[in-house]
Backbone as ProteinMPNN parsed JSONL, in Angstrom:
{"seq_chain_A": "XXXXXXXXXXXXXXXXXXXXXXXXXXXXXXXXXXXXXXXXXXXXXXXXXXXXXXXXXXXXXXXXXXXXXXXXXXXXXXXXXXXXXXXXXXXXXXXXXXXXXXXXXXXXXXXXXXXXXXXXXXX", "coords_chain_A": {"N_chain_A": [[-18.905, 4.898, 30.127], [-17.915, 2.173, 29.399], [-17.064, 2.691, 26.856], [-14.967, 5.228, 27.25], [-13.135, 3.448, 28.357], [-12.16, 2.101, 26.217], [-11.703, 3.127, 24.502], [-9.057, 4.374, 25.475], [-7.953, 2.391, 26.096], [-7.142, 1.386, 23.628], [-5.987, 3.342, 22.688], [-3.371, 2.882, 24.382], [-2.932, 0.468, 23.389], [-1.747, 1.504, 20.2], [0.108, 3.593, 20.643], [1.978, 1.743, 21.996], [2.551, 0.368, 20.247], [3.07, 1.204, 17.85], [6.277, 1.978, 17.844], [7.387, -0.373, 17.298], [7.05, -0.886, 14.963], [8.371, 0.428, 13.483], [10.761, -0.544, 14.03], [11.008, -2.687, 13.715], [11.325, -2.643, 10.53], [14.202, -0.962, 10.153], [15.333, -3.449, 11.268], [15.355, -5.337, 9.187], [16.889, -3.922, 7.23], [19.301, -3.529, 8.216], [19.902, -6.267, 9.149], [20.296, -7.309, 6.584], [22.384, -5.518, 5.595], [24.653, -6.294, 6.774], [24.2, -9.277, 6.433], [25.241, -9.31, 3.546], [28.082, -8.046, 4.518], [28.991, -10.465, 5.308], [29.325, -12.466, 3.378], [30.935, -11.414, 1.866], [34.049, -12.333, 1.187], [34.085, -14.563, -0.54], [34.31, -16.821, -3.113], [34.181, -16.995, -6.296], [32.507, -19.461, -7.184], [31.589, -20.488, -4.793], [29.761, -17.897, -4.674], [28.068, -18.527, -6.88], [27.276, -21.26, -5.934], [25.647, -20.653, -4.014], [23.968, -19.148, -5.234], [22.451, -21.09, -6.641], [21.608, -22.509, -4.807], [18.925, -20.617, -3.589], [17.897, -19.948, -5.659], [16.53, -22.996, -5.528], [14.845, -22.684, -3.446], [13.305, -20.39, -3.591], [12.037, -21.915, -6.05], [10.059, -23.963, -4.017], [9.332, -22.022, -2.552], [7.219, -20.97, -4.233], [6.138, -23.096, -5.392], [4.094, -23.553, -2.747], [3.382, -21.272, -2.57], [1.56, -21.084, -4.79], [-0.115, -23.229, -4.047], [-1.316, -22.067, -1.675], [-3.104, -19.828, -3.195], [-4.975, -21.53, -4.526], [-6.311, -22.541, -3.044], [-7.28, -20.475, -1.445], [-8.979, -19.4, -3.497], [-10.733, -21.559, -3.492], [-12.083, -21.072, -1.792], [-13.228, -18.686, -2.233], [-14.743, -19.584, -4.286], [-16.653, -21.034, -2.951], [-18.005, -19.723, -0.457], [-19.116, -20.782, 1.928], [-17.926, -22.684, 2.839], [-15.995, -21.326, 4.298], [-17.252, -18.5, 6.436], [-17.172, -16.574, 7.732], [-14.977, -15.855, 6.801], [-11.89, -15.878, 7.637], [-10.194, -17.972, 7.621], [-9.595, -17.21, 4.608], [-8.68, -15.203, 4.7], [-5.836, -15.341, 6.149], [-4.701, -17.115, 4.771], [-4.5, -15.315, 2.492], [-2.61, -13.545, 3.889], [-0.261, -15.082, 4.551], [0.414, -16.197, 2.163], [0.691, -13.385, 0.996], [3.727, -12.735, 2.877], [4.965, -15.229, 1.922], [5.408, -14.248, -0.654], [6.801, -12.13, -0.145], [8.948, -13.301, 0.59], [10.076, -14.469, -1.179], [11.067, -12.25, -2.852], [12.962, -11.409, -1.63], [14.662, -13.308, -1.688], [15.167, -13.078, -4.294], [16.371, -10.563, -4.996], [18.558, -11.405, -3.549], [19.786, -13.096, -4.706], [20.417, -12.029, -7.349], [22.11, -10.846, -6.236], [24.668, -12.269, -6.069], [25.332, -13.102, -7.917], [25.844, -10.989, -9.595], [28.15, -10.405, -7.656], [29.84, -12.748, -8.467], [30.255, -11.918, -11.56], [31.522, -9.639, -11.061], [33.943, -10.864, -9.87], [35.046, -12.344, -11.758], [35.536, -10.959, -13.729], [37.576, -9.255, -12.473], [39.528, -11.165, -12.443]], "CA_chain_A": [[-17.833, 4.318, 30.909], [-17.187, 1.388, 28.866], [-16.702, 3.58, 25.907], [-13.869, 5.397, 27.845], [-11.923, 2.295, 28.743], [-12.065, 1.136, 25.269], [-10.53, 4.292, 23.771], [-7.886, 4.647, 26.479], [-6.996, 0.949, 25.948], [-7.114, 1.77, 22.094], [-4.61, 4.229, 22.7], [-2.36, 2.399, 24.785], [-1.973, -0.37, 21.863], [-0.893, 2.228, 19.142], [1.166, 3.902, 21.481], [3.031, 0.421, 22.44], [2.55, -0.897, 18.585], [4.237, 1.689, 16.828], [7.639, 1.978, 17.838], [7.627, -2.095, 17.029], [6.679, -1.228, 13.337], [9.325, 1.134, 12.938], [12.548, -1.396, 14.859], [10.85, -4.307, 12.607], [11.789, -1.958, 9.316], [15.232, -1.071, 10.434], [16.126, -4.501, 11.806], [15.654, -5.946, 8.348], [18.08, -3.347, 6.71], [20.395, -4.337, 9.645], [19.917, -7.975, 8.643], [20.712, -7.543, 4.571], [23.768, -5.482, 5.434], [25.096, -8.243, 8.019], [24.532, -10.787, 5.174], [26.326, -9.121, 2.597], [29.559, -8.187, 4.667], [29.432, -12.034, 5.758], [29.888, -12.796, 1.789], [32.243, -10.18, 1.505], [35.239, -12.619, 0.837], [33.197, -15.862, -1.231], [35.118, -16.767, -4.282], [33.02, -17.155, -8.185], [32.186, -20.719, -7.33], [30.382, -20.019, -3.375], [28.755, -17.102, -4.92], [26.829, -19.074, -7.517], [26.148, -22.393, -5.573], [25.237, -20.012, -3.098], [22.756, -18.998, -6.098], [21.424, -22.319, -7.155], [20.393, -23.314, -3.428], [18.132, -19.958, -3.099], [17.068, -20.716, -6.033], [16.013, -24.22, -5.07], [14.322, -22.353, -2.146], [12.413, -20.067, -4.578], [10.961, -22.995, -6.833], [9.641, -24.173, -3.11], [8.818, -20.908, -2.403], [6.661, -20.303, -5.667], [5.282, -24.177, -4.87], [3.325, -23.453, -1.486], [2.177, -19.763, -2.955], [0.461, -21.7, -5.896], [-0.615, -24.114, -3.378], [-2.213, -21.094, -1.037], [-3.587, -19.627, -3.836], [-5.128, -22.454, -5.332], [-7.184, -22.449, -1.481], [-8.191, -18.921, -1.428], [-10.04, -19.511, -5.03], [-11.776, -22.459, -3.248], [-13.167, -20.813, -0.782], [-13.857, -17.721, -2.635], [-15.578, -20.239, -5.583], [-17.176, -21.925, -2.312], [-17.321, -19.173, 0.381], [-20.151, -21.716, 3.05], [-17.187, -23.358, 4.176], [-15.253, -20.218, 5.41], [-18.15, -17.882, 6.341], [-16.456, -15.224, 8.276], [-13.542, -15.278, 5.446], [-10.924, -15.926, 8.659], [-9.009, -18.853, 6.583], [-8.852, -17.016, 3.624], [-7.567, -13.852, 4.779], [-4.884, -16.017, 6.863], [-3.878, -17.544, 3.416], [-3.568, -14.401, 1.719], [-1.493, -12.913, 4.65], [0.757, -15.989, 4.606], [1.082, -16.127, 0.183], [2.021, -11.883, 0.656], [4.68, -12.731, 3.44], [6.052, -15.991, 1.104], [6.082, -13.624, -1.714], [7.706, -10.88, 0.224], [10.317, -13.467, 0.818], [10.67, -14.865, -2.476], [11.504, -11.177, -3.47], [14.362, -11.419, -1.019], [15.529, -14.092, -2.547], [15.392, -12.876, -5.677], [17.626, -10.002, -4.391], [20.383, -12.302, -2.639], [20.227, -13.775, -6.112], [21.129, -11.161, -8.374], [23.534, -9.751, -5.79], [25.236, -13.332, -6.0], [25.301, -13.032, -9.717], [26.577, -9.583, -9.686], [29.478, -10.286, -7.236], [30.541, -13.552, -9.335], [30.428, -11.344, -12.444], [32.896, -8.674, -11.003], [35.196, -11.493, -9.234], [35.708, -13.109, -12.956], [36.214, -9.457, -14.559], [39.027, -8.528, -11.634], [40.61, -12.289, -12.455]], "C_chain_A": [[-17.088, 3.265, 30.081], [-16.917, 2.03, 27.321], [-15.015, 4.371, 26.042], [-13.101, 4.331, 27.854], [-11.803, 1.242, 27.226], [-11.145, 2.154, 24.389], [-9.558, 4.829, 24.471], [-6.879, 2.973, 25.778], [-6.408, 0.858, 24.003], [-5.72, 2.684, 21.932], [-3.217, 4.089, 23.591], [-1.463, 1.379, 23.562], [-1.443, 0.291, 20.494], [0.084, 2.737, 20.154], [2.546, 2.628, 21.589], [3.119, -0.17, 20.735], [3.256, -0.064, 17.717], [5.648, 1.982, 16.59], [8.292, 0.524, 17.189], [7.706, -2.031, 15.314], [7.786, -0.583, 13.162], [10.786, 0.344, 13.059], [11.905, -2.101, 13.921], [11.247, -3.784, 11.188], [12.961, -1.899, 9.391], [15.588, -1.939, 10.56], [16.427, -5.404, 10.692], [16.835, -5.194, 7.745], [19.01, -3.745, 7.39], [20.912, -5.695, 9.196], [20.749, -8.0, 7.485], [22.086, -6.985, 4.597], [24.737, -6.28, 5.91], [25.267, -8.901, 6.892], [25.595, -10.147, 4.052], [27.817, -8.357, 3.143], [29.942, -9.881, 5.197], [29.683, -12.754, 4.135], [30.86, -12.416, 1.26], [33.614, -11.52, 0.846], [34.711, -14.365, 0.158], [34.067, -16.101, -2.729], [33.818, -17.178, -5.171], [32.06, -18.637, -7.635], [31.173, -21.024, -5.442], [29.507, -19.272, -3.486], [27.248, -18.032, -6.245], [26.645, -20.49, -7.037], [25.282, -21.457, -4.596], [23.39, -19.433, -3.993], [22.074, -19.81, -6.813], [20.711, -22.777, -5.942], [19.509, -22.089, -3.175], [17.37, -20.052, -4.39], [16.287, -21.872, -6.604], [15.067, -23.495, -4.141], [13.501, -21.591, -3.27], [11.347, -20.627, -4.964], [9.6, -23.338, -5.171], [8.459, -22.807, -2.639], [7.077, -20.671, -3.062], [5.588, -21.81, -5.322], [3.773, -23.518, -3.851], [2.758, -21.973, -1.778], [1.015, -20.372, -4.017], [-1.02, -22.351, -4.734], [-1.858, -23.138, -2.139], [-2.927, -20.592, -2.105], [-4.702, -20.113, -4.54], [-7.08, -22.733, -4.16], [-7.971, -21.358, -1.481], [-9.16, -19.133, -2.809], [-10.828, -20.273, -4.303], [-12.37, -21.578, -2.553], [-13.782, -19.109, -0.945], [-14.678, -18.689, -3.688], [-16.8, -20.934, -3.767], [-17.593, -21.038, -0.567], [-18.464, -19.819, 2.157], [-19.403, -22.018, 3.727], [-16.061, -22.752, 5.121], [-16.292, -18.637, 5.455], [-17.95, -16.189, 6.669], [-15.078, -14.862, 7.558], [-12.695, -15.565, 6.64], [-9.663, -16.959, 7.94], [-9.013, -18.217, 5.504], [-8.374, -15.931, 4.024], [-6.037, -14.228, 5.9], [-3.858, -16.128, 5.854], [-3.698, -16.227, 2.962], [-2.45, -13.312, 2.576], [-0.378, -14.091, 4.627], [1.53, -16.29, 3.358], [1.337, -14.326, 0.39], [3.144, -12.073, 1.479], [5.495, -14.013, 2.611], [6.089, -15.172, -0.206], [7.058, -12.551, -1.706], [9.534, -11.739, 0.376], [11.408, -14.51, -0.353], [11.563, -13.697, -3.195], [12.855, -10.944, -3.205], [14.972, -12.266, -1.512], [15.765, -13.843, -3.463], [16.238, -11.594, -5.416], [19.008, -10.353, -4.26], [20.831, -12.75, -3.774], [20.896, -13.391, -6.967], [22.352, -10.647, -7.304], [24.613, -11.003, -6.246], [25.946, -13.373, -7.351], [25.923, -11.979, -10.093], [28.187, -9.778, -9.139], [30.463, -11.468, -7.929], [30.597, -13.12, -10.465], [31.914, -10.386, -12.571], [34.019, -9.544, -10.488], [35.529, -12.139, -11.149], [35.878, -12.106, -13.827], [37.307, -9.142, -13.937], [39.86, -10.289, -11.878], [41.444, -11.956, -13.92]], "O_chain_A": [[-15.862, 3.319, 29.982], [-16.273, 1.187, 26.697], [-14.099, 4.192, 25.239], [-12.15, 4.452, 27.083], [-11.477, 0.057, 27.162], [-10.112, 1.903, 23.769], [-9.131, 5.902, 24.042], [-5.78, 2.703, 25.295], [-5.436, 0.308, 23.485], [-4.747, 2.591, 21.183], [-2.26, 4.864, 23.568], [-0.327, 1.362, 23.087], [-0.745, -0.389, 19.742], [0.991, 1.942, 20.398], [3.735, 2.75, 21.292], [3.807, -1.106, 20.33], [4.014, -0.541, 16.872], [6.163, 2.188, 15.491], [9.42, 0.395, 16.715], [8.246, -2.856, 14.578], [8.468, -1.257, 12.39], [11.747, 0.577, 12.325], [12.621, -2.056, 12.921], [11.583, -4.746, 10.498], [13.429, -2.802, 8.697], [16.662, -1.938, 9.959], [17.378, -6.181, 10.781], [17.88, -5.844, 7.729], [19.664, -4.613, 6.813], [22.064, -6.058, 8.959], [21.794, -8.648, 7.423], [22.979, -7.528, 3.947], [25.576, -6.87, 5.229], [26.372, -9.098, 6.385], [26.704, -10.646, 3.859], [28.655, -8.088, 2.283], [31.082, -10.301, 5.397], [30.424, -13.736, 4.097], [31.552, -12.915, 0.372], [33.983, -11.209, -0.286], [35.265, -15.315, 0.71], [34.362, -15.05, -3.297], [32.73, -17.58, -4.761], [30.843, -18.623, -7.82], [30.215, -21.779, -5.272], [28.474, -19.412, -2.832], [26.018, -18.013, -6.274], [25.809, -21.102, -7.701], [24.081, -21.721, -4.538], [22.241, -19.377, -3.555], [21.176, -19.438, -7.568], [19.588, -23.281, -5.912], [18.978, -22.397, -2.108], [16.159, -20.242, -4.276], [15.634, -21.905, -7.647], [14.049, -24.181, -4.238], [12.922, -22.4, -3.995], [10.181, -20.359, -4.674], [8.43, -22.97, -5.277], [7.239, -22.765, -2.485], [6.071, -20.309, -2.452], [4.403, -21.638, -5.038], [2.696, -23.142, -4.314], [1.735, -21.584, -1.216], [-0.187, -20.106, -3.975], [-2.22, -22.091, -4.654], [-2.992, -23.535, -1.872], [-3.986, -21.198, -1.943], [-5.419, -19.321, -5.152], [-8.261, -22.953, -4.429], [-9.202, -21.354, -1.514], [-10.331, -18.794, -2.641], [-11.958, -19.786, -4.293], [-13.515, -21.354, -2.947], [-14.49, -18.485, -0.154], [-15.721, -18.057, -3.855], [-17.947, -21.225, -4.108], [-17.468, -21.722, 0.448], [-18.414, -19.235, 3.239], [-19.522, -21.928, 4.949], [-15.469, -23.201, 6.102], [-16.095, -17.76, 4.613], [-18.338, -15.135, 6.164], [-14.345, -13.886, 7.717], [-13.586, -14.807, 7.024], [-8.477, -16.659, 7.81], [-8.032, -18.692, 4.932], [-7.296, -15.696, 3.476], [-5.327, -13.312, 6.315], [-2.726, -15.645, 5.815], [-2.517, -15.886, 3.034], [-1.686, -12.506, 2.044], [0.713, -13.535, 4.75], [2.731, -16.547, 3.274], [2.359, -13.955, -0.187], [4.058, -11.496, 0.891], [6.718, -13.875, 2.603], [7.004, -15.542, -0.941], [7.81, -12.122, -2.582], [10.668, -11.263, 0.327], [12.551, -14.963, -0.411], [12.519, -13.954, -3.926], [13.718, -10.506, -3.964], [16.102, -11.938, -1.876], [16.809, -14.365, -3.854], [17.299, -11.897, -5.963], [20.089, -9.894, -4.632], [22.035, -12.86, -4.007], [21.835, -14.013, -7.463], [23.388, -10.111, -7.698], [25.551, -10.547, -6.9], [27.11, -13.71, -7.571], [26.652, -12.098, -11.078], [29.19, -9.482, -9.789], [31.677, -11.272, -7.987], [31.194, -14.016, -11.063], [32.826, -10.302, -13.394], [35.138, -9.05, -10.621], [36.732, -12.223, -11.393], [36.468, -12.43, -14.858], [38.206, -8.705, -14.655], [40.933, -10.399, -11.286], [42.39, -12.663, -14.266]]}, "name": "protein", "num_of_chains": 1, "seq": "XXXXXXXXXXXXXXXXXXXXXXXXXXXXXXXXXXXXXXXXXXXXXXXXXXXXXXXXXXXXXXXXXXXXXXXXXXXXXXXXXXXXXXXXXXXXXXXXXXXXXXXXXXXXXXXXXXXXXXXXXXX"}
């Protein structure tokens, strides 16, 4: 009985959880094209401060991954004081989502760099 109601309920949360994974994929593409027709008209000099403040955000970025990183070693050099591993597998889900979004930055960056390249070739 309680076997049943655990693999029914099992199959309600994939059921309800996967359409979410698939709109959370799309909604970022959605997002990145949005941002780059909102740049669309930026002259040489918006496109690259525009690329020194992301990366300012980067350096930051790259900071607080060291800084997680630095944690997960402790408590893999030390693993008594997280026994069930629950804080370090927190940290390394929180340093792959700031690296996933360092990557984006590093994206917005080169596009930034790209479109102030072709605006001072068409001048």
């Amino acid at each position: 009985m309680n076997s049943k109601l655990f693999i029914s309920a099992f199959l309600v949360c994939v059921f309800l959880g996967l359409p979410q994974f698939a709109l959370a994929s799309d909604n970022g593409q959605e997002q990145n094209s949005a941002w780059k027709l909102e740049t669309q008209g930026w002259s040489i000099q918006d496109h690259m401060t525009a690329a020194k403040a992301k990366e300012g955000e980067i350096q930051s970025l790259q900071s607080r991954v060291q800084q997680l990183e630095k944690r997960i070693a402790h408590f893999e050099k030390k693993p008594h004081f997280d026994p069930k591993g629950i804080q370090r597998s927190s940290m390394k889900h929180i340093a792959s989502t700031l690296k996933g979004d360092t990557n984006l930055l590093n994206e917005k960056i080169a596009w930034h760099y790209r479109q102030s390249d072709q605006a001072k070739l068409t001048e």
